[in-house]
Coordinates of C-alpha atoms and ligand atoms in Angstrom, one line a residue:
X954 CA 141.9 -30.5 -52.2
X955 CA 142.0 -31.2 -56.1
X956 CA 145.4 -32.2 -58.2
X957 CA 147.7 -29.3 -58.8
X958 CA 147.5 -28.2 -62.6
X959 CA 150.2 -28.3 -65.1
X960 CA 149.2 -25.4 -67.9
X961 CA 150.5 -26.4 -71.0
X962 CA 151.7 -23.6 -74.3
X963 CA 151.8 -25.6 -77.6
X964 CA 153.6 -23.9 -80.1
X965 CA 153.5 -25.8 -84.0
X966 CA 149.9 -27.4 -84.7
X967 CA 150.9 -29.4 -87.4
X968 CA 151.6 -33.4 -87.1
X969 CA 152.8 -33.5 -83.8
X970 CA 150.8 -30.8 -82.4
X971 CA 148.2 -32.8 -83.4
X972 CA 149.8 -36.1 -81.5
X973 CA 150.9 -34.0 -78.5
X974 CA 147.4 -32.7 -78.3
X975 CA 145.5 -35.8 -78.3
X976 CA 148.5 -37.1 -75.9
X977 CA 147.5 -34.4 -73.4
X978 CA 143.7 -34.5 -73.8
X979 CA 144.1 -38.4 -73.3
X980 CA 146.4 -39.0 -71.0
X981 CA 144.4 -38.2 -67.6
X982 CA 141.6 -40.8 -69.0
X983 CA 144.3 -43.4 -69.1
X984 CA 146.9 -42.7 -66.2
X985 CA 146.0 -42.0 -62.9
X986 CA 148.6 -38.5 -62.6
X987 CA 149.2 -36.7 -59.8
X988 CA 148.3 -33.8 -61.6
X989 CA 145.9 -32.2 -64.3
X990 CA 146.7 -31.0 -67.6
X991 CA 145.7 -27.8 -68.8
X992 CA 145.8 -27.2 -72.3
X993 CA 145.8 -23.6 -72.7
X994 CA 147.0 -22.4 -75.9
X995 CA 148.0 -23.6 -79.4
X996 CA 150.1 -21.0 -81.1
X997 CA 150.9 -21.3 -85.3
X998 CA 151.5 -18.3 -87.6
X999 CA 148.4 -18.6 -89.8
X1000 CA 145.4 -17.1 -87.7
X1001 CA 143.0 -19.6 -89.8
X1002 CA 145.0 -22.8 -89.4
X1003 CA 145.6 -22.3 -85.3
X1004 CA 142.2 -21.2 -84.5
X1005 CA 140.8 -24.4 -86.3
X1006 CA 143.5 -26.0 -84.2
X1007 CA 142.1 -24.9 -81.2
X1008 CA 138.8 -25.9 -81.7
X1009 CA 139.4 -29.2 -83.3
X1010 CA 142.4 -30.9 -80.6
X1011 CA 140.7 -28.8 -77.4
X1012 CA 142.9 -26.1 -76.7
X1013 CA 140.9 -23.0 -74.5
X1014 CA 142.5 -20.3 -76.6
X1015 CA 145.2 -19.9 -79.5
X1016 CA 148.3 -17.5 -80.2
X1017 CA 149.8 -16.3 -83.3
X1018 CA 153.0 -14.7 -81.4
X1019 CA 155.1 -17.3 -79.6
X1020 CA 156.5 -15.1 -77.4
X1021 CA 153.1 -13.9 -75.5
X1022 CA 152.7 -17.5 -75.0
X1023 CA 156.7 -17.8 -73.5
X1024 CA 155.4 -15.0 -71.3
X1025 CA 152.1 -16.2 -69.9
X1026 CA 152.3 -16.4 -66.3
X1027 CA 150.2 -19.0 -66.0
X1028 CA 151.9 -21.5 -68.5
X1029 CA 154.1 -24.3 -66.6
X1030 CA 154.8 -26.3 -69.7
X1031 CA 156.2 -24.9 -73.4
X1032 CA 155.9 -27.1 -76.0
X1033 CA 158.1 -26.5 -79.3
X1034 CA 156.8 -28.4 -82.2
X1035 CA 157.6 -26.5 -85.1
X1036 CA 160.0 -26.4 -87.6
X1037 CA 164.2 -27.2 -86.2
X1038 CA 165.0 -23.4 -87.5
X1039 CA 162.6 -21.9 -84.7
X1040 CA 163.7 -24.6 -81.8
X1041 CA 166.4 -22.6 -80.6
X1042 CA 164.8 -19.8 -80.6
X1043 CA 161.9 -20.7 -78.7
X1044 CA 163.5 -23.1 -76.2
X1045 CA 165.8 -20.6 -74.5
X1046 CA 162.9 -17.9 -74.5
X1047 CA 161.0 -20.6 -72.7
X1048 CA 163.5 -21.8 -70.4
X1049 CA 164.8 -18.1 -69.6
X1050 CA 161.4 -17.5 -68.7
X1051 CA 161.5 -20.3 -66.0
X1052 CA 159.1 -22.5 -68.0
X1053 CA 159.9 -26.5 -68.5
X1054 CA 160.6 -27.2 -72.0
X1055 CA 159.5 -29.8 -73.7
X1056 CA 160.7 -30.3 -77.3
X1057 CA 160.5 -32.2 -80.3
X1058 CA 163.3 -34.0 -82.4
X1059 CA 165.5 -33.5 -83.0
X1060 CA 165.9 -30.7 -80.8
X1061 CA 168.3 -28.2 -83.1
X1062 CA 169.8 -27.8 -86.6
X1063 CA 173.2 -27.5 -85.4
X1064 CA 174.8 -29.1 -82.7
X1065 CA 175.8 -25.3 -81.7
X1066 CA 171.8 -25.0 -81.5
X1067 CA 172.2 -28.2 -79.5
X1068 CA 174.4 -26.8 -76.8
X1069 CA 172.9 -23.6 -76.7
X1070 CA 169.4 -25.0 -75.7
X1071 CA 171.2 -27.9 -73.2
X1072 CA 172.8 -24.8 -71.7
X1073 CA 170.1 -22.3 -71.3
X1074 CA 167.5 -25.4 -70.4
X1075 CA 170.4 -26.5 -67.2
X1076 CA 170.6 -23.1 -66.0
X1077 CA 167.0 -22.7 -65.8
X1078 CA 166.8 -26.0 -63.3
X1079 CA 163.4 -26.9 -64.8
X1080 CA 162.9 -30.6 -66.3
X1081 CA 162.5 -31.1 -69.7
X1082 CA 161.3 -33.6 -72.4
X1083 CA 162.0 -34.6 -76.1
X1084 CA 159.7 -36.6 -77.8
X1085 CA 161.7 -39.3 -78.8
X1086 CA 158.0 -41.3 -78.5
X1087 CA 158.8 -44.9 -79.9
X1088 CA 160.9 -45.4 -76.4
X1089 CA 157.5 -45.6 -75.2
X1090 CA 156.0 -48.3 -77.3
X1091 CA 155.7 -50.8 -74.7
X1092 CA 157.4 -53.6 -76.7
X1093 CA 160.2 -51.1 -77.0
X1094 CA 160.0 -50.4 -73.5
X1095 CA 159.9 -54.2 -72.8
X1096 CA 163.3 -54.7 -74.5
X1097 CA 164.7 -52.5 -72.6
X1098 CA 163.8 -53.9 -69.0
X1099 CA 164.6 -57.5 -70.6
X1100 CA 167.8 -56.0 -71.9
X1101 CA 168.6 -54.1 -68.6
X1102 CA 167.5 -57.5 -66.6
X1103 CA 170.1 -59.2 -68.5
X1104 CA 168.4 -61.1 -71.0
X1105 CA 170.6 -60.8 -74.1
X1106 CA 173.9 -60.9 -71.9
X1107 CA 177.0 -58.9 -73.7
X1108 CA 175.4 -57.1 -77.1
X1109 CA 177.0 -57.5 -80.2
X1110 CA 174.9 -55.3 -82.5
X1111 CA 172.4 -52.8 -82.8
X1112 CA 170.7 -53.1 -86.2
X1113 CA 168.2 -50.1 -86.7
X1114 CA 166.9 -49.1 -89.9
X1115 CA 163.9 -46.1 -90.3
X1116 CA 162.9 -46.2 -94.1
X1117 CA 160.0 -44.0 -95.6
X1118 CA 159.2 -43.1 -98.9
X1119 CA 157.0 -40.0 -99.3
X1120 CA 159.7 -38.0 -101.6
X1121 CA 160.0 -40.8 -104.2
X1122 CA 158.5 -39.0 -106.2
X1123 CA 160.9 -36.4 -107.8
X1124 CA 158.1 -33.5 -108.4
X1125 CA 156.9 -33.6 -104.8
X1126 CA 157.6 -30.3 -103.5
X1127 CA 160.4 -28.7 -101.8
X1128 CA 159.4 -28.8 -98.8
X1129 CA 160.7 -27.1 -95.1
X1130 CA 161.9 -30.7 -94.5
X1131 CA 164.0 -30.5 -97.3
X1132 CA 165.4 -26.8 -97.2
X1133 CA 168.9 -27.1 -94.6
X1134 CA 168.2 -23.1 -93.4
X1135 CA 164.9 -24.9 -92.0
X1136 CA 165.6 -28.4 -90.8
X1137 CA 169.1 -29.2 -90.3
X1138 CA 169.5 -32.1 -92.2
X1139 CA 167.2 -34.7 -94.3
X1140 CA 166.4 -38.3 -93.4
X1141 CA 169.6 -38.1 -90.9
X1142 CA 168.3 -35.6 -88.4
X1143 CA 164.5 -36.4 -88.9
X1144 CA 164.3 -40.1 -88.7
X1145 CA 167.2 -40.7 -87.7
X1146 CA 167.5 -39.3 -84.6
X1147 CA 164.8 -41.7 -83.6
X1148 CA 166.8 -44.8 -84.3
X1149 CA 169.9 -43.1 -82.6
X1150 CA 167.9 -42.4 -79.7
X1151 CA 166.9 -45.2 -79.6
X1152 CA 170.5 -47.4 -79.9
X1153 CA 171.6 -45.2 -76.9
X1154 CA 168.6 -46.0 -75.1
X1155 CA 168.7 -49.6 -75.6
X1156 CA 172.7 -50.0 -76.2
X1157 CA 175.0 -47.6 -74.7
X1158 CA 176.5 -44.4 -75.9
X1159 CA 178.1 -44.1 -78.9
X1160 CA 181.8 -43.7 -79.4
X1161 CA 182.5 -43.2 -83.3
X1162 CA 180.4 -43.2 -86.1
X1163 CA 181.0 -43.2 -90.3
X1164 CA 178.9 -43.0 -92.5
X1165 CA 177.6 -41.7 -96.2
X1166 CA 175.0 -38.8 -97.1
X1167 CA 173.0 -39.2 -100.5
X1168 CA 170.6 -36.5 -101.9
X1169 CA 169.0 -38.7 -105.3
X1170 CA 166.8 -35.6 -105.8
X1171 CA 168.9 -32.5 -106.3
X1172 CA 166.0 -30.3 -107.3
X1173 CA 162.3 -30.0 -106.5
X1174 CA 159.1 -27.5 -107.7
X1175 CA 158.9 -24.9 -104.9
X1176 CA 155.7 -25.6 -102.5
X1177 CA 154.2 -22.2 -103.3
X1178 CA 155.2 -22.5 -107.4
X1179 CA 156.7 -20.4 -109.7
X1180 CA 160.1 -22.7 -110.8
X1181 CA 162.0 -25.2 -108.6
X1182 CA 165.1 -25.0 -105.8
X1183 CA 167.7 -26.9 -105.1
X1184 CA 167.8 -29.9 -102.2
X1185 CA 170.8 -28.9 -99.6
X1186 CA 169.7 -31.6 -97.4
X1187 CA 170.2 -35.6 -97.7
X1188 CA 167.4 -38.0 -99.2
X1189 CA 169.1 -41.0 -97.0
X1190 CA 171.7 -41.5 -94.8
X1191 CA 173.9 -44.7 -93.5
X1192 CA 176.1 -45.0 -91.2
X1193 CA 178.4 -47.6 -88.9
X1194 CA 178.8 -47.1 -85.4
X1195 CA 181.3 -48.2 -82.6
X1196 CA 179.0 -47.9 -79.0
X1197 CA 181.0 -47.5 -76.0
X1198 CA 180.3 -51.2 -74.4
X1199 CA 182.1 -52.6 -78.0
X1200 CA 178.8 -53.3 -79.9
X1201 CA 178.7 -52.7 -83.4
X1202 CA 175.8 -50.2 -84.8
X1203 CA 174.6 -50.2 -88.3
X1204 CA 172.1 -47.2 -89.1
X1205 CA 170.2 -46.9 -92.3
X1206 CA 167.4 -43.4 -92.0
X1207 CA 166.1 -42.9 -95.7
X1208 CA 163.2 -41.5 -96.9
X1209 CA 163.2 -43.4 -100.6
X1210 CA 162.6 -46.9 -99.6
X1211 CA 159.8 -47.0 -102.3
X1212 CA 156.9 -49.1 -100.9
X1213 CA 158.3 -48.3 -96.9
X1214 CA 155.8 -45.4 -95.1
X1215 CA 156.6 -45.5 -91.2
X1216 CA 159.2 -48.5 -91.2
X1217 CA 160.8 -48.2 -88.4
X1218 CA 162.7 -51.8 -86.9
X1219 CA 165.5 -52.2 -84.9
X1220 CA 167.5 -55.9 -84.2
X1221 CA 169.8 -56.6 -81.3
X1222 CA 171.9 -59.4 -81.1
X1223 CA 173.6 -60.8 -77.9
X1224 CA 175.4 -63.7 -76.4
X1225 CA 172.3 -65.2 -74.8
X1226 CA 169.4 -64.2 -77.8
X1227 CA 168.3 -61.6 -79.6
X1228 CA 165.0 -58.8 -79.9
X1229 CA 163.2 -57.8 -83.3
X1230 CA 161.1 -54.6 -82.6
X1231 CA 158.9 -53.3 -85.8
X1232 CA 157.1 -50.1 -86.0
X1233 CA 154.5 -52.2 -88.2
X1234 CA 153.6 -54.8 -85.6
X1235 CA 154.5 -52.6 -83.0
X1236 CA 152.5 -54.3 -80.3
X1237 CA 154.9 -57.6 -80.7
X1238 CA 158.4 -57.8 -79.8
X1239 CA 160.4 -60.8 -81.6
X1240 CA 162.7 -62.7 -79.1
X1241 CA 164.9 -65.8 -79.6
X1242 CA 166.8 -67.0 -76.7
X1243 CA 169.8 -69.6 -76.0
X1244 CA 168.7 -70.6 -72.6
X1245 CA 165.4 -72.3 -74.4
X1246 CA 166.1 -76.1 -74.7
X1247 CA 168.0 -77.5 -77.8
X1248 CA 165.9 -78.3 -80.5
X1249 CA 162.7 -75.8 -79.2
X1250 CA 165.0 -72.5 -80.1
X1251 CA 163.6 -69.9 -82.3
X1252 CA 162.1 -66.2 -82.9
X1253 CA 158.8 -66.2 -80.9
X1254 CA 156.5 -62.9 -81.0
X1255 CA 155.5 -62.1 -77.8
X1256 CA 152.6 -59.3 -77.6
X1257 CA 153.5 -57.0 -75.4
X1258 CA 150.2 -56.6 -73.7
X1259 CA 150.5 -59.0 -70.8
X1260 CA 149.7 -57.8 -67.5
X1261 CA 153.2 -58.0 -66.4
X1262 CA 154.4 -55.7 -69.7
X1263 CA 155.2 -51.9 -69.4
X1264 CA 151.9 -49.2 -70.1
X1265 CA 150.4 -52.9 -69.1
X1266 CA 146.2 -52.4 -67.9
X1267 CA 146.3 -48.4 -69.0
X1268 CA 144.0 -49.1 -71.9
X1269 CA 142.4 -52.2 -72.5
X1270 CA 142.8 -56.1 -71.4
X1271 CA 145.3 -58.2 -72.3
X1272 CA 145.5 -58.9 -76.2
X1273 CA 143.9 -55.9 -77.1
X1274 CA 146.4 -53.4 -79.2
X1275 CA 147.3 -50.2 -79.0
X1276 CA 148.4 -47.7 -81.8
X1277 CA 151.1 -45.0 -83.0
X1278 CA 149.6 -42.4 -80.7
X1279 CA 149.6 -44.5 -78.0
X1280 CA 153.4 -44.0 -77.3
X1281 CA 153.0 -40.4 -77.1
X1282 CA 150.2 -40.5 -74.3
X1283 CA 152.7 -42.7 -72.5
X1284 CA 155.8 -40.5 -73.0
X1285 CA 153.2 -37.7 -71.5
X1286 CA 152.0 -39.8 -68.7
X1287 CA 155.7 -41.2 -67.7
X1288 CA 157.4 -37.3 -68.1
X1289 CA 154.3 -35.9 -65.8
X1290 CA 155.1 -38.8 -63.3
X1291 CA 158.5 -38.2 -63.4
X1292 CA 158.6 -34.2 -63.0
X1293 CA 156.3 -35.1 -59.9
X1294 CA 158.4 -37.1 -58.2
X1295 CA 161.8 -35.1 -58.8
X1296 CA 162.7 -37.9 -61.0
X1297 CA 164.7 -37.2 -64.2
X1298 CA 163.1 -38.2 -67.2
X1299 CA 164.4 -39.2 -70.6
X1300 CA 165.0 -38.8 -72.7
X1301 CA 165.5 -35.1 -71.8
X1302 CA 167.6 -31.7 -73.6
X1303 CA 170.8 -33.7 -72.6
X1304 CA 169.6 -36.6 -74.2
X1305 CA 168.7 -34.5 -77.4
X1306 CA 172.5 -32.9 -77.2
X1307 CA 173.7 -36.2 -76.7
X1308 CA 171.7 -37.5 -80.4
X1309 CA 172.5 -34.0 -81.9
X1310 CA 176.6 -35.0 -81.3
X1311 CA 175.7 -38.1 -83.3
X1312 CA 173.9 -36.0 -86.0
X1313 CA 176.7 -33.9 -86.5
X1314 CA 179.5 -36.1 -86.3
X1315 CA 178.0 -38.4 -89.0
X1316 CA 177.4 -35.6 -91.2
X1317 CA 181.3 -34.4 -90.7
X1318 CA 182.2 -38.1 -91.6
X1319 CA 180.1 -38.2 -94.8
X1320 CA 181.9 -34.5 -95.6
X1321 CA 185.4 -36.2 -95.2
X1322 CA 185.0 -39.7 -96.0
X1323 CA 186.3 -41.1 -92.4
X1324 CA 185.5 -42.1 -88.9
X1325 CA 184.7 -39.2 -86.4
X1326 CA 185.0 -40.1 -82.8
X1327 CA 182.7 -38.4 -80.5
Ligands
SOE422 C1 158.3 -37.4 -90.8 O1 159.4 -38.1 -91.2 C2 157.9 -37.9 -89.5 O2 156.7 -37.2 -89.1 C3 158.9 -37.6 -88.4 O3 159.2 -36.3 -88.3 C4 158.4 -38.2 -87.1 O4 159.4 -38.0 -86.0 C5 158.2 -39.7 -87.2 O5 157.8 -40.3 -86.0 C6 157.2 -39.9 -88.3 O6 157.6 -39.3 -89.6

């Protein structure tokens, strides 16, 4: 008697339906998983694009109509990585349709997207899944078992900044990503969103927020040519935040941190030491602690590849690193685990509302200048 299957629908074949395709073609040659993965189809608009897409990341066949894919019988798993404007769309055909939902982030444009999708996703008692992937960097994931083991004590503040700079440049195009009707929001939503997740992950749930909005670039050349459009979405985005447990949060997403590609790092302080994580060295987790003797203290790098670390043995021996697309084969791996053992996983559609409120209540304290309580 084999494994049951898991039959997967990606829809979106872009960057991350390229990284959730290599996650799923991977992650049964690095987890032993109590069931297979089927990848099935890849659906996109342009016929060209997702049939190359189908060929080049392994998927048996390819769809240019979401919605035949939403209705596939055999399809367990829906997988919405397209643009925000389609999310809502697709997510509640999917969940209506019984299927579990699996989505990217953030997970809606609006936080009325937000609910809608939380909503139609609990009444449709399936589990569900938003890739908020650097939780599952195992020195992230190490901070938060040293963090949940006591290790820091009380925390005093969450530090998080995600900078990029690939619209520096004022004539790079107008992208979806920069149109709001598409995506919502700019740097806050996008990038963002991972370094919120990832505060209420490692922190606590936030309680207010406020915070500033800046678009530098006001106008770009449209993609396709012929003349320019105006930027309705923000360029960067801080923001000050008061968690739940007391901590403080300060959160800095922009994407014109000239010289910065992927940098995301996060800092937390507390009573007994503190934790540097850095997309960069992303193997390594910084730690200082005030129980080391007097004299010895100081920020060691410990590489999280010890036996005894998280994703520990799944790849290679001790020492040995592991990349960007690492943390999406073990989000995979960890959500296929959990769905099998009626476990919840997370971060899941609530935890993707729960970031959306954030979202939206920093963008309605950049619009009037004050603190928003969630
Ligand atoms: C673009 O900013 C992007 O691809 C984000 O959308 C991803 O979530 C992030 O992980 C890398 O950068």
């Amino acid at each position: 008697m084999g494994k049951p299957t898991l039959t997967v629908g990606l829809i979106g074949y872009q960057f991350m339906g390229k990284a959730h395709s290599n996650a799923y073609r991977q992650v049964g040659r690095y987890f032993d998983l109590p069931v297979d993965v089927r990848m099935k189809t890849i659906c996109g608009r342009t016929e060209t694009g997702v049939r190359k897409a189908a060929e080049t990341f392994g998927w048996e066949g390819f769809e240019t109509d979401w919605r035949r894919v939403v209705d596939d019988p055999e399809i367990d798993i829906i997988d919405v990585s397209t643009p925000g404007d389609s999310h809502c769309d697709i997510v509640c055909a999917a969940a209506e349709a019984g299927k579990s939902v699996w989505c990217e982030k953030p997970i809606g444009n609006t936080i009325a997207e937000a609910a809608k999708m939380r909503d139609a996703v609990a009444k449709s008692g399936k589990p569900s899944v938003v890739f908020h992937n650097y939780r599952f960097a195992p020195a992230v994931s190490l901070a938060k078992k040293w963090i949940d083991e006591g290790r820091l004590g009380r925390i005093f503040h969450f530090r998080a900044a995600y900078l990029q700079d690939w619209i520096a440049d004022p004539q790079f195009p107008r992208v979806w990503r920069l149109e709001k009707a598409r995506t919502g929001s700019g740097a806050l939503g996008d990038i963002g969103s991972h370094i919120i997740d990832l505060g209420r992950h490692l922190v606590g749930e936030i309680q207010s927020v406020v915070g500033q909005l800046e678009t530098f670039v006001t106008e770009r050349p449209l993609p396709e040519g012929g003349g320019s459009g105006p930027v309705d979405v923000d360029d960067a985005a801080a923001f000050i935040a008061r968690f739940a447990s007391g901590a403080l949060g300060t959160f800095e997403a922009t994407r014109f941190a000239v010289g910065r590609k992927n940098a995301n790092r996060f800092e937390i302080n507390g009573e007994k030491g503190s934790l540097v994580f850095d997309l960069e060295r992303m193997n390594e987790l910084e730690y200082y602690s005030e129980l080391d003797p007097p004299g010895t203290r100081g920020f060691r790098t410990v590489l999280a590849t010890d036996s005894s670390h998280p994703f520990a043995g799944r790849y290679w021996p001790v020492g040995h690193i592991i990349g960007y697309e690492h943390t999406f084969i073990n989000l995979v791996a960890e959500a296929l685990v959990a769905r099998d053992r009626g476990e919840r996983f997370r971060p899941d559609i609530e935890d993707g509302y729960l970031n959306q409120r954030v979202l939206d209540a920093v963008e309605r304290s950049a619009a009037s200048k004050a603190w928003v309580n969630l």
